[in-house]
mmCIF file of C-alpha atoms in Angstrom:
data_model
loop_
_atom_site.group_PDB
_atom_site.id
_atom_site.type_symbol
_atom_site.label_atom_id
_atom_site.label_comp_id
_atom_site.label_asym_id
_atom_site.label_seq_id
_atom_site.Cartn_x
_atom_site.Cartn_y
_atom_site.Cartn_z
ATOM 1 C CA MET W 1 64.820 -63.849 6.945
ATOM 2 C CA LYS W 2 65.595 -64.808 3.442
ATOM 3 C CA MET W 3 62.059 -64.011 2.305
ATOM 4 C CA LYS W 4 62.273 -60.599 3.945
ATOM 5 C CA ASP W 5 65.469 -59.792 2.078
ATOM 6 C CA GLU W 6 63.818 -60.774 -1.241
ATOM 7 C CA VAL W 7 60.860 -58.484 -0.557
ATOM 8 C CA MET W 8 63.155 -55.584 0.253
ATOM 9 C CA GLU W 9 65.073 -56.168 -2.981
ATOM 10 C CA LYS W 10 61.825 -56.113 -4.977
ATOM 11 C CA ASN W 11 60.745 -52.877 -3.298
ATOM 12 C CA ASP W 12 64.083 -51.358 -4.199
ATOM 13 C CA GLU W 13 63.527 -52.380 -7.830
ATOM 14 C CA VAL W 14 60.082 -50.771 -7.850
ATOM 15 C CA VAL W 15 61.444 -47.544 -6.413
ATOM 16 C CA THR W 16 64.289 -47.567 -8.889
ATOM 17 C CA CYS W 17 61.836 -48.165 -11.758
ATOM 18 C CA GLY W 18 59.622 -45.298 -10.589
ATOM 19 C CA GLN W 19 62.610 -42.966 -10.483
ATOM 20 C CA ASN W 20 63.909 -43.826 -13.982
ATOM 21 C CA HIS W 21 60.584 -43.997 -16.005
ATOM 22 C CA VAL W 22 57.655 -41.550 -15.995
ATOM 23 C CA PRO W 23 54.351 -43.404 -15.865
ATOM 24 C CA VAL W 24 52.096 -42.913 -18.907
ATOM 25 C CA SER W 25 49.105 -40.813 -17.893
ATOM 26 C CA VAL W 26 47.163 -40.886 -21.223
ATOM 27 C CA CYS W 27 45.479 -43.756 -22.971
ATOM 28 C CA SER W 28 46.008 -42.511 -26.594
ATOM 29 C CA ALA W 29 49.084 -41.674 -28.660
ATOM 30 C CA ASP W 30 49.620 -38.213 -30.150
ATOM 31 C CA CYS W 31 47.786 -37.566 -33.427
ATOM 32 C CA PRO W 32 50.187 -37.254 -36.414
ATOM 33 C CA LEU W 33 50.293 -34.463 -38.994
ATOM 34 C CA GLY W 34 47.111 -34.185 -41.005
ATOM 35 C CA TYR W 35 44.938 -35.495 -38.140
ATOM 36 C CA LYS W 36 42.969 -33.925 -35.308
ATOM 37 C CA ARG W 37 41.874 -35.164 -31.877
ATOM 38 C CA ILE W 38 38.304 -36.316 -31.250
ATOM 39 C CA LEU W 39 37.406 -36.967 -27.611
ATOM 40 C CA LYS W 40 35.827 -40.275 -26.754
ATOM 41 C CA ARG W 41 32.412 -39.754 -25.231
ATOM 42 C CA GLY W 42 32.061 -41.040 -21.660
ATOM 43 C CA ILE W 43 35.813 -41.461 -21.172
ATOM 44 C CA HIS W 44 38.379 -39.190 -19.553
ATOM 45 C CA GLN W 45 39.606 -36.307 -21.725
ATOM 46 C CA CYS W 46 43.048 -37.871 -21.963
ATOM 47 C CA CYS W 47 41.512 -40.606 -24.123
ATOM 48 C CA PHE W 48 40.756 -39.598 -27.732
ATOM 49 C CA ASP W 49 40.701 -40.818 -31.320
ATOM 50 C CA CYS W 50 42.588 -39.352 -34.281
ATOM 51 C CA ALA W 51 40.536 -38.333 -37.326
ATOM 52 C CA GLN W 52 41.953 -37.210 -40.668
ATOM 53 C CA CYS W 53 41.358 -33.584 -41.594
ATOM 54 C CA SER W 54 38.470 -32.881 -43.927
ATOM 55 C CA GLU W 55 38.969 -31.987 -47.580
ATOM 56 C CA GLY W 56 40.493 -28.544 -47.872
ATOM 57 C CA GLU W 57 41.900 -28.524 -44.276
ATOM 58 C CA ILE W 58 45.360 -29.143 -42.835
ATOM 59 C CA SER W 59 46.998 -29.927 -39.505
ATOM 60 C CA ASN W 60 50.664 -28.957 -39.505
ATOM 61 C CA GLU W 61 51.336 -29.882 -35.864
ATOM 62 C CA THR W 62 51.013 -33.152 -33.994
ATOM 63 C CA ASP W 63 48.225 -33.696 -31.494
ATOM 64 C CA LYS W 64 46.149 -30.705 -32.639
ATOM 65 C CA ALA W 65 42.574 -30.368 -31.421
ATOM 66 C CA SER W 66 41.306 -28.969 -34.761
ATOM 67 C CA CYS W 67 42.291 -28.579 -38.398
ATOM 68 C CA GLN W 68 42.896 -25.333 -40.229
ATOM 69 C CA LYS W 69 41.123 -24.499 -43.489
ATOM 70 C CA CYS W 70 43.289 -23.485 -46.425
ATOM 71 C CA PRO W 71 42.663 -20.160 -48.230
ATOM 72 C CA GLU W 72 40.495 -20.246 -51.352
ATOM 73 C CA ASP W 73 43.485 -20.119 -53.696
ATOM 74 C CA ARG W 74 45.351 -22.938 -51.912
ATOM 75 C CA TRP W 75 44.936 -26.678 -51.439
ATOM 76 C CA PRO W 76 46.333 -29.152 -48.836
ATOM 77 C CA ASN W 77 49.477 -31.039 -49.740
ATOM 78 C CA ASP W 78 49.382 -34.378 -47.853
ATOM 79 C CA LYS W 79 47.014 -32.754 -45.329
ATOM 80 C CA TYR W 80 49.670 -30.735 -43.507
ATOM 81 C CA GLN W 81 50.681 -27.967 -45.913
ATOM 82 C CA CYS W 82 48.696 -25.517 -48.057
ATOM 83 C CA VAL W 83 50.045 -25.184 -51.590
ATOM 84 C CA PRO W 84 48.727 -23.027 -54.481
ATOM 85 C CA LYS W 85 45.910 -24.645 -56.438
ATOM 86 C CA PRO W 86 46.643 -25.514 -60.074
ATOM 87 C CA ILE W 87 45.002 -23.113 -62.548
ATOM 88 C CA GLU W 88 42.989 -24.633 -65.390
ATOM 89 C CA PHE W 89 42.121 -23.143 -68.768
ATOM 90 C CA LEU W 90 42.544 -24.243 -72.362
ATOM 91 C CA SER W 91 46.254 -23.539 -72.656
ATOM 92 C CA PHE W 92 48.560 -23.971 -75.642
ATOM 93 C CA GLU W 93 51.376 -25.017 -73.298
ATOM 94 C CA ASN W 94 49.606 -27.685 -71.233
ATOM 95 C CA ASP W 95 46.843 -28.906 -73.565
ATOM 96 C CA PRO W 96 47.844 -30.463 -76.904
ATOM 97 C CA ILE W 97 44.164 -30.362 -77.884
ATOM 98 C CA ALA W 98 44.373 -26.547 -78.007
ATOM 99 C CA PHE W 99 47.197 -26.744 -80.545
ATOM 100 C CA VAL W 100 45.286 -29.331 -82.607
ATOM 101 C CA VAL W 101 42.129 -27.207 -82.579
ATOM 102 C CA SER W 102 44.044 -24.111 -83.684
ATOM 103 C CA ILE W 103 45.601 -26.062 -86.567
ATOM 104 C CA PHE W 104 42.162 -27.312 -87.641
ATOM 105 C CA SER W 105 40.774 -23.800 -87.472
ATOM 106 C CA VAL W 106 43.535 -22.297 -89.599
ATOM 107 C CA LEU W 107 43.500 -25.156 -92.129
ATOM 108 C CA PHE W 108 39.762 -24.955 -92.714
ATOM 109 C CA SER W 109 39.897 -21.170 -92.983
ATOM 110 C CA ILE W 110 42.568 -21.603 -95.665
ATOM 111 C CA LYS W 111 40.403 -24.188 -97.443
ATOM 112 C CA THR W 112 37.510 -21.744 -97.367
ATOM 113 C CA LEU W 113 39.762 -19.053 -98.813
ATOM 114 C CA ILE W 114 40.802 -21.433 -101.610
ATOM 115 C CA ILE W 115 37.145 -22.146 -102.409
ATOM 116 C CA LEU W 116 36.479 -18.406 -102.440
ATOM 117 C CA VAL W 117 39.323 -17.893 -104.919
ATOM 118 C CA ILE W 118 37.947 -20.696 -107.102
ATOM 119 C CA PHE W 119 34.507 -19.112 -107.098
ATOM 120 C CA ILE W 120 35.966 -15.710 -107.966
ATOM 121 C CA LEU W 121 37.989 -17.153 -110.849
ATOM 122 C CA PHE W 122 34.975 -19.071 -112.199
ATOM 123 C CA ARG W 123 32.402 -16.423 -111.321
ATOM 124 C CA GLU W 124 31.101 -16.284 -114.920
ATOM 125 C CA THR W 125 30.322 -20.000 -115.076
ATOM 126 C CA PRO W 126 26.686 -21.175 -114.713
ATOM 127 C CA VAL W 127 27.240 -23.120 -111.483
ATOM 128 C CA VAL W 128 28.567 -20.040 -109.675
ATOM 129 C CA LYS W 129 26.033 -17.659 -111.223
ATOM 130 C CA ALA W 130 23.031 -19.936 -110.728
ATOM 131 C CA ASN W 131 22.419 -19.034 -107.100
ATOM 132 C CA ASN W 132 23.652 -15.457 -106.722
ATOM 133 C CA GLN W 133 27.439 -15.329 -106.747
ATOM 134 C CA ASN W 134 27.619 -12.262 -104.480
ATOM 135 C CA LEU W 135 25.807 -14.105 -101.683
ATOM 136 C CA SER W 136 28.195 -17.028 -102.176
ATOM 137 C CA PHE W 137 31.178 -14.704 -101.769
ATOM 138 C CA VAL W 138 29.766 -13.157 -98.569
ATOM 139 C CA LEU W 139 28.878 -16.598 -97.223
ATOM 140 C CA LEU W 140 32.391 -17.933 -97.828
ATOM 141 C CA VAL W 141 33.989 -14.918 -96.147
ATOM 142 C CA SER W 142 31.662 -15.386 -93.154
ATOM 143 C CA ILE W 143 32.539 -19.077 -92.865
ATOM 144 C CA MET W 144 36.249 -18.279 -93.070
ATOM 145 C CA LEU W 145 35.957 -15.696 -90.280
ATOM 146 C CA SER W 146 33.867 -18.141 -88.208
ATOM 147 C CA PHE W 147 36.692 -20.667 -88.374
ATOM 148 C CA LEU W 148 39.133 -18.005 -87.187
ATOM 149 C CA CYS W 149 36.787 -17.074 -84.301
ATOM 150 C CA VAL W 150 37.787 -20.371 -82.690
ATOM 151 C CA LEU W 151 41.171 -18.828 -81.852
ATOM 152 C CA LEU W 152 39.407 -16.426 -79.456
ATOM 153 C CA PHE W 153 38.358 -19.414 -77.316
ATOM 154 C CA LEU W 154 41.942 -20.604 -76.808
ATOM 155 C CA GLY W 155 44.416 -19.374 -74.201
ATOM 156 C CA ARG W 156 43.880 -17.632 -70.870
ATOM 157 C CA PRO W 157 40.612 -15.671 -70.864
ATOM 158 C CA VAL W 158 40.970 -11.898 -70.633
ATOM 159 C CA HIS W 159 38.427 -9.088 -70.885
ATOM 160 C CA ILE W 160 38.763 -8.503 -74.625
ATOM 161 C CA THR W 161 38.579 -12.185 -75.620
ATOM 162 C CA CYS W 162 35.623 -12.819 -73.318
ATOM 163 C CA MET W 163 33.734 -9.899 -74.860
ATOM 164 C CA LEU W 164 34.539 -10.951 -78.423
ATOM 165 C CA ARG W 165 34.078 -14.724 -78.180
ATOM 166 C CA HIS W 166 30.332 -15.105 -78.471
ATOM 167 C CA THR W 167 29.490 -11.687 -79.893
ATOM 168 C CA SER W 168 31.861 -11.941 -82.861
ATOM 169 C CA PHE W 169 30.863 -15.508 -83.621
ATOM 170 C CA GLY W 170 27.171 -14.646 -83.211
ATOM 171 C CA ILE W 171 27.394 -11.728 -85.660
ATOM 172 C CA ILE W 172 29.574 -13.509 -88.234
ATOM 173 C CA PHE W 173 27.557 -16.710 -88.176
ATOM 174 C CA SER W 174 24.306 -14.742 -88.363
ATOM 175 C CA VAL W 175 25.613 -13.132 -91.559
ATOM 176 C CA ALA W 176 26.348 -16.607 -92.910
ATOM 177 C CA VAL W 177 22.913 -17.982 -92.025
ATOM 178 C CA SER W 178 21.294 -14.799 -93.385
ATOM 179 C CA CYS W 179 23.046 -15.425 -96.699
ATOM 180 C CA ILE W 180 21.756 -18.984 -96.700
ATOM 181 C CA LEU W 181 18.241 -17.753 -95.961
ATOM 182 C CA ALA W 182 18.458 -15.159 -98.748
ATOM 183 C CA LYS W 183 19.753 -17.804 -101.142
ATOM 184 C CA THR W 184 16.899 -20.135 -100.257
ATOM 185 C CA ILE W 185 14.238 -17.479 -100.756
ATOM 186 C CA MET W 186 15.812 -16.369 -104.042
ATOM 187 C CA VAL W 187 15.778 -19.974 -105.287
ATOM 188 C CA TYR W 188 12.078 -20.200 -104.577
ATOM 189 C CA MET W 189 11.349 -16.776 -106.076
ATOM 190 C CA ALA W 190 13.360 -17.507 -109.220
ATOM 191 C CA PHE W 191 11.478 -20.744 -109.809
ATOM 192 C CA GLU W 192 8.085 -19.166 -109.192
ATOM 193 C CA ALA W 193 8.964 -16.305 -111.553
ATOM 194 C CA THR W 194 9.340 -18.769 -114.433
ATOM 195 C CA LYS W 195 5.666 -19.637 -114.290
ATOM 196 C CA PRO W 196 3.414 -17.756 -116.777
ATOM 197 C CA GLY W 197 1.720 -14.713 -115.257
ATOM 198 C CA SER W 198 3.635 -15.026 -111.992
ATOM 199 C CA SER W 199 3.650 -11.970 -109.741
ATOM 200 C CA TRP W 200 7.128 -12.897 -108.491
ATOM 201 C CA ARG W 201 8.786 -11.532 -111.649
ATOM 202 C CA LYS W 202 8.640 -7.948 -110.437
ATOM 203 C CA PHE W 203 10.777 -8.882 -107.408
ATOM 204 C CA ILE W 204 13.591 -10.550 -109.371
ATOM 205 C CA GLY W 205 15.345 -7.309 -110.284
ATOM 206 C CA VAL W 206 15.013 -5.912 -106.794
ATOM 207 C CA LYS W 207 17.958 -6.491 -104.449
ATOM 208 C CA ILE W 208 15.795 -8.234 -101.848
ATOM 209 C CA ASN W 209 18.608 -10.598 -100.928
ATOM 210 C CA ASN W 210 20.944 -7.717 -100.005
ATOM 211 C CA PHE W 211 18.321 -6.072 -97.816
ATOM 212 C CA MET W 212 17.542 -9.419 -96.174
ATOM 213 C CA VAL W 213 21.170 -10.085 -95.262
ATOM 214 C CA LEU W 214 21.611 -6.519 -94.028
ATOM 215 C CA ILE W 215 18.482 -6.502 -91.864
ATOM 216 C CA CYS W 216 19.019 -9.972 -90.362
ATOM 217 C CA SER W 217 22.653 -9.172 -89.578
ATOM 218 C CA CYS W 218 21.839 -5.766 -88.069
ATOM 219 C CA ILE W 219 19.356 -7.374 -85.688
ATOM 220 C CA GLN W 220 22.094 -9.643 -84.329
ATOM 221 C CA ILE W 221 24.511 -6.703 -84.135
ATOM 222 C CA LEU W 222 21.903 -4.791 -82.130
ATOM 223 C CA PHE W 223 21.487 -7.718 -79.714
ATOM 224 C CA SER W 224 25.264 -7.929 -79.268
ATOM 225 C CA ILE W 225 25.659 -4.190 -78.634
ATOM 226 C CA ILE W 226 22.909 -4.265 -75.997
ATOM 227 C CA TRP W 227 24.586 -7.289 -74.394
ATOM 228 C CA LEU W 228 27.977 -5.541 -74.235
ATOM 229 C CA CYS W 229 26.466 -2.337 -72.857
ATOM 230 C CA ILE W 230 24.233 -3.858 -70.172
ATOM 231 C CA SER W 231 26.087 -6.924 -68.885
ATOM 232 C CA PRO W 232 29.161 -7.857 -70.952
ATOM 233 C CA PRO W 233 31.074 -11.123 -70.538
ATOM 234 C CA PHE W 234 34.105 -10.983 -68.252
ATOM 235 C CA PRO W 235 36.917 -13.303 -67.067
ATOM 236 C CA GLU W 236 36.098 -15.126 -63.861
ATOM 237 C CA VAL W 237 38.200 -17.000 -61.291
ATOM 238 C CA ASN W 238 36.138 -20.055 -60.381
ATOM 239 C CA SER W 239 37.436 -21.607 -57.143
ATOM 240 C CA TYR W 240 34.146 -23.077 -55.912
ATOM 241 C CA THR W 241 33.254 -25.701 -58.537
ATOM 242 C CA TYR W 242 36.299 -27.829 -57.718
ATOM 243 C CA LEU W 243 38.098 -27.778 -54.371
ATOM 244 C CA ASP W 244 41.455 -28.889 -55.758
ATOM 245 C CA LYS W 245 41.855 -26.455 -58.696
ATOM 246 C CA ILE W 246 40.988 -22.973 -59.932
ATOM 247 C CA ILE W 247 39.209 -22.543 -63.260
ATOM 248 C CA ILE W 248 39.822 -19.382 -65.274
ATOM 249 C CA GLN W 249 36.729 -18.979 -67.422
ATOM 250 C CA CYS W 250 34.557 -16.426 -69.174
ATOM 251 C CA ASN W 251 31.337 -15.512 -67.428
ATOM 252 C CA GLU W 252 28.657 -14.679 -70.006
ATOM 253 C CA GLY W 253 27.437 -11.793 -67.867
ATOM 254 C CA SER W 254 23.813 -11.933 -68.944
ATOM 255 C CA GLN W 255 22.548 -15.456 -69.537
ATOM 256 C CA LEU W 256 19.450 -13.988 -71.174
ATOM 257 C CA ALA W 257 21.515 -12.063 -73.737
ATOM 258 C CA PHE W 258 23.631 -15.157 -74.421
ATOM 259 C CA SER W 259 20.480 -17.210 -74.986
ATOM 260 C CA ILE W 260 18.990 -14.541 -77.283
ATOM 261 C CA VAL W 261 22.127 -14.448 -79.454
ATOM 262 C CA LEU W 262 22.161 -18.230 -79.846
ATOM 263 C CA GLY W 263 18.387 -18.405 -80.211
ATOM 264 C CA TYR W 264 18.376 -15.832 -82.993
ATOM 265 C CA MET W 265 20.922 -17.866 -84.965
ATOM 266 C CA GLY W 266 18.730 -20.918 -84.422
ATOM 267 C CA LEU W 267 15.669 -19.007 -85.645
ATOM 268 C CA LEU W 268 17.406 -17.963 -88.867
ATOM 269 C CA ALA W 269 18.622 -21.519 -89.412
ATOM 270 C CA ALA W 270 15.124 -22.927 -88.769
ATOM 271 C CA VAL W 271 13.520 -20.596 -91.322
ATOM 272 C CA SER W 272 16.250 -21.446 -93.848
ATOM 273 C CA PHE W 273 15.702 -25.152 -93.291
ATOM 274 C CA ILE W 274 11.920 -24.909 -93.677
ATOM 275 C CA VAL W 275 12.094 -22.878 -96.897
ATOM 276 C CA ALA W 276 14.858 -25.094 -98.325
ATOM 277 C CA PHE W 277 12.916 -28.240 -97.447
ATOM 278 C CA LEU W 278 9.853 -26.939 -99.229
ATOM 279 C CA ALA W 279 11.960 -26.033 -102.269
ATOM 280 C CA ARG W 280 14.017 -29.240 -102.367
ATOM 281 C CA ASN W 281 12.141 -30.675 -105.375
ATOM 282 C CA LEU W 282 12.670 -27.688 -107.648
ATOM 283 C CA PRO W 283 14.440 -28.275 -111.004
ATOM 284 C CA ASP W 284 18.123 -29.151 -110.918
ATOM 285 C CA SER W 285 19.128 -25.741 -112.211
ATOM 286 C CA PHE W 286 18.003 -24.402 -108.841
ATOM 287 C CA ASN W 287 18.935 -27.456 -106.757
ATOM 288 C CA GLU W 288 20.961 -25.531 -104.142
ATOM 289 C CA ALA W 289 17.919 -25.964 -101.887
ATOM 290 C CA LYS W 290 18.946 -29.598 -101.443
ATOM 291 C CA TYR W 291 22.417 -28.584 -100.288
ATOM 292 C CA ILE W 292 20.946 -25.996 -97.933
ATOM 293 C CA THR W 293 18.603 -28.601 -96.462
ATOM 294 C CA PHE W 294 21.480 -30.946 -95.681
ATOM 295 C CA SER W 295 23.656 -28.152 -94.280
ATOM 296 C CA MET W 296 20.875 -26.996 -91.952
ATOM 297 C CA LEU W 297 20.310 -30.581 -90.823
ATOM 298 C CA VAL W 298 23.974 -30.722 -89.836
ATOM 299 C CA PHE W 299 23.614 -27.373 -88.085
ATOM 300 C CA PHE W 300 20.634 -28.514 -86.014
ATOM 301 C CA SER W 301 22.213 -31.881 -85.185
ATOM 302 C CA VAL W 302 25.324 -30.160 -83.873
ATOM 303 C CA TRP W 303 23.648 -27.424 -81.838
ATOM 304 C CA VAL W 304 20.873 -29.622 -80.423
ATOM 305 C CA SER W 305 23.538 -31.939 -79.003
ATOM 306 C CA PHE W 306 25.570 -28.895 -77.897
ATOM 307 C CA ILE W 307 22.951 -27.550 -75.468
ATOM 308 C CA PRO W 308 22.804 -30.514 -73.017
ATOM 309 C CA ALA W 309 26.572 -31.018 -73.243
ATOM 310 C CA TYR W 310 27.204 -27.329 -72.507
ATOM 311 C CA MET W 311 24.877 -27.393 -69.486
ATOM 312 C CA SER W 312 26.359 -30.546 -67.943
ATOM 313 C CA ILE W 313 30.104 -29.823 -67.962
ATOM 314 C CA THR W 314 32.399 -27.136 -66.575
ATOM 315 C CA GLY W 315 35.880 -25.783 -67.010
ATOM 316 C CA LYS W 316 37.858 -26.086 -70.211
ATOM 317 C CA ASN W 317 35.584 -28.901 -71.392
ATOM 318 C CA THR W 318 32.851 -26.277 -71.850
ATOM 319 C CA VAL W 319 35.140 -24.345 -74.184
ATOM 320 C CA LEU W 320 35.965 -27.527 -76.107
ATOM 321 C CA VAL W 321 32.263 -28.245 -76.623
ATOM 322 C CA GLU W 322 31.713 -24.713 -77.964
ATOM 323 C CA ILE W 323 34.697 -25.046 -80.298
ATOM 324 C CA PHE W 324 33.440 -28.406 -81.579
ATOM 325 C CA ALA W 325 29.992 -26.944 -82.265
ATOM 326 C CA ILE W 326 31.476 -24.002 -84.193
ATOM 327 C CA LEU W 327 33.836 -26.158 -86.257
ATOM 328 C CA ALA W 328 31.272 -28.863 -86.991
ATOM 329 C CA SER W 329 28.519 -26.454 -88.071
ATOM 330 C CA ASN W 330 30.902 -24.513 -90.329
ATOM 331 C CA ILE W 331 32.325 -27.689 -91.849
ATOM 332 C CA GLY W 332 28.776 -28.958 -92.440
ATOM 333 C CA ILE W 333 27.789 -25.807 -94.334
ATOM 334 C CA LEU W 334 31.047 -25.705 -96.281
ATOM 335 C CA GLY W 335 30.907 -29.377 -97.204
ATOM 336 C CA CYS W 336 27.231 -29.589 -98.124
ATOM 337 C CA MET W 337 26.982 -26.343 -100.086
ATOM 338 C CA PHE W 338 30.379 -25.788 -101.726
ATOM 339 C CA PHE W 339 32.262 -29.081 -102.101
ATOM 340 C CA PRO W 340 29.778 -30.434 -104.731
ATOM 341 C CA LYS W 341 30.087 -27.204 -106.713
ATOM 342 C CA CYS W 342 33.883 -27.288 -106.539
ATOM 343 C CA TYR W 343 33.760 -30.855 -107.813
ATOM 344 C CA ILE W 344 31.705 -29.737 -110.836
ATOM 345 C CA ILE W 345 33.897 -26.681 -111.470
ATOM 346 C CA LEU W 346 37.237 -28.494 -111.236
ATOM 347 C CA VAL W 347 36.468 -32.105 -112.209
ATOM 348 C CA ARG W 348 33.171 -32.328 -114.105
ATOM 349 C CA THR W 349 33.577 -29.273 -116.294
ATOM 350 C CA ASP W 350 31.162 -30.781 -118.795
ATOM 351 C CA LEU W 351 28.340 -30.257 -116.304
ATOM 352 C CA ASN W 352 29.257 -26.618 -115.783
ATOM 353 C CA SER W 353 27.374 -25.307 -118.794
ATOM 354 C CA LYS W 354 24.143 -23.425 -119.311
ATOM 355 C CA ASP W 355 22.845 -26.008 -121.769
ATOM 356 C CA ASN W 356 23.304 -28.784 -119.232
ATOM 357 C CA LEU W 357 21.458 -26.854 -116.527
ATOM 358 C CA LEU W 358 18.573 -26.015 -118.879
ATOM 359 C CA ARG W 359 18.401 -29.598 -120.089
ATOM 360 C CA LYS W 360 18.068 -30.840 -116.506
ATOM 361 C CA ALA W 361 15.444 -28.239 -115.772
ATOM 362 C CA HIS W 362 13.357 -29.255 -118.807
ATOM 363 C CA GLY W 363 13.856 -32.890 -117.904
ATOM 364 C CA ARG W 364 12.246 -32.269 -114.521
ATOM 365 C CA HIS W 365 9.196 -30.674 -116.107
#
């Protein structure tokens, strides 16, 4: 009798328990935010695993069967909320390097202007007159403007800056390299004209250097005009290279035109280097060929390393590589060709005389 009462009490407890608590009918807990359900194969559909949403997707509700992809201009925040993607470009506000680069650009343009003023003030001295002072003036102005072109690469890209970045630098730097080429050829012609019976004498009075600079520069201007008319550069919103940010960049438009503009500058520099290298052992009165050789070596070193770096990186780092190449090549030309002359003009004034130049020339013979 006692045992029967105990069994009845237990049954009452079971009934009471069944009335107060709902039995669990699933074998998995609900998936949290940022996760989705994945059914277990071969098991009832109430049994599942929870998998984290893929990159670029969110799940803003618990126990969701699938994740939702964020729009192109948004990115998941902790996998359950889409927030705007950060925008990346070389900004003055967020990138101290942009401010540093702009300071460098302005400072070196001012230094170039100072050198130009020095050359103008001492334009009647032998060192300035030895290698065509007019070409030196044009070359210095071109280098100064090339330094200022760096400012076009800074800030948020817009239509006008994208169109002017490479075209303006290509034209200005082509003028500079054309001046160097004309200087190199004039050095060689002037030395050859000193030989008895030389046929080069009849070309000395002719303004070949002016025509050379004009023609070489006009060719680059023509390339740039065709580029701007057919397929000009334009600002581009790049949201596909990186999933977590948007890159505002300049699309070159026509890669062929961009390559032609750079290739033409390289061609002019190569010809200048070859002619200067061949004329490097001329008498000291015409020794600018040595400076040109070194400046073109710097130019080639910079731009040969620029090409693989430019092809392998994206975003604002691409702009930084371009800026470095422009600054380094201009500094190389300015330092190799004009700093030694400024040293002679300002410090070693005893060397800045016609007698000294002629004495060195006769000493070489």
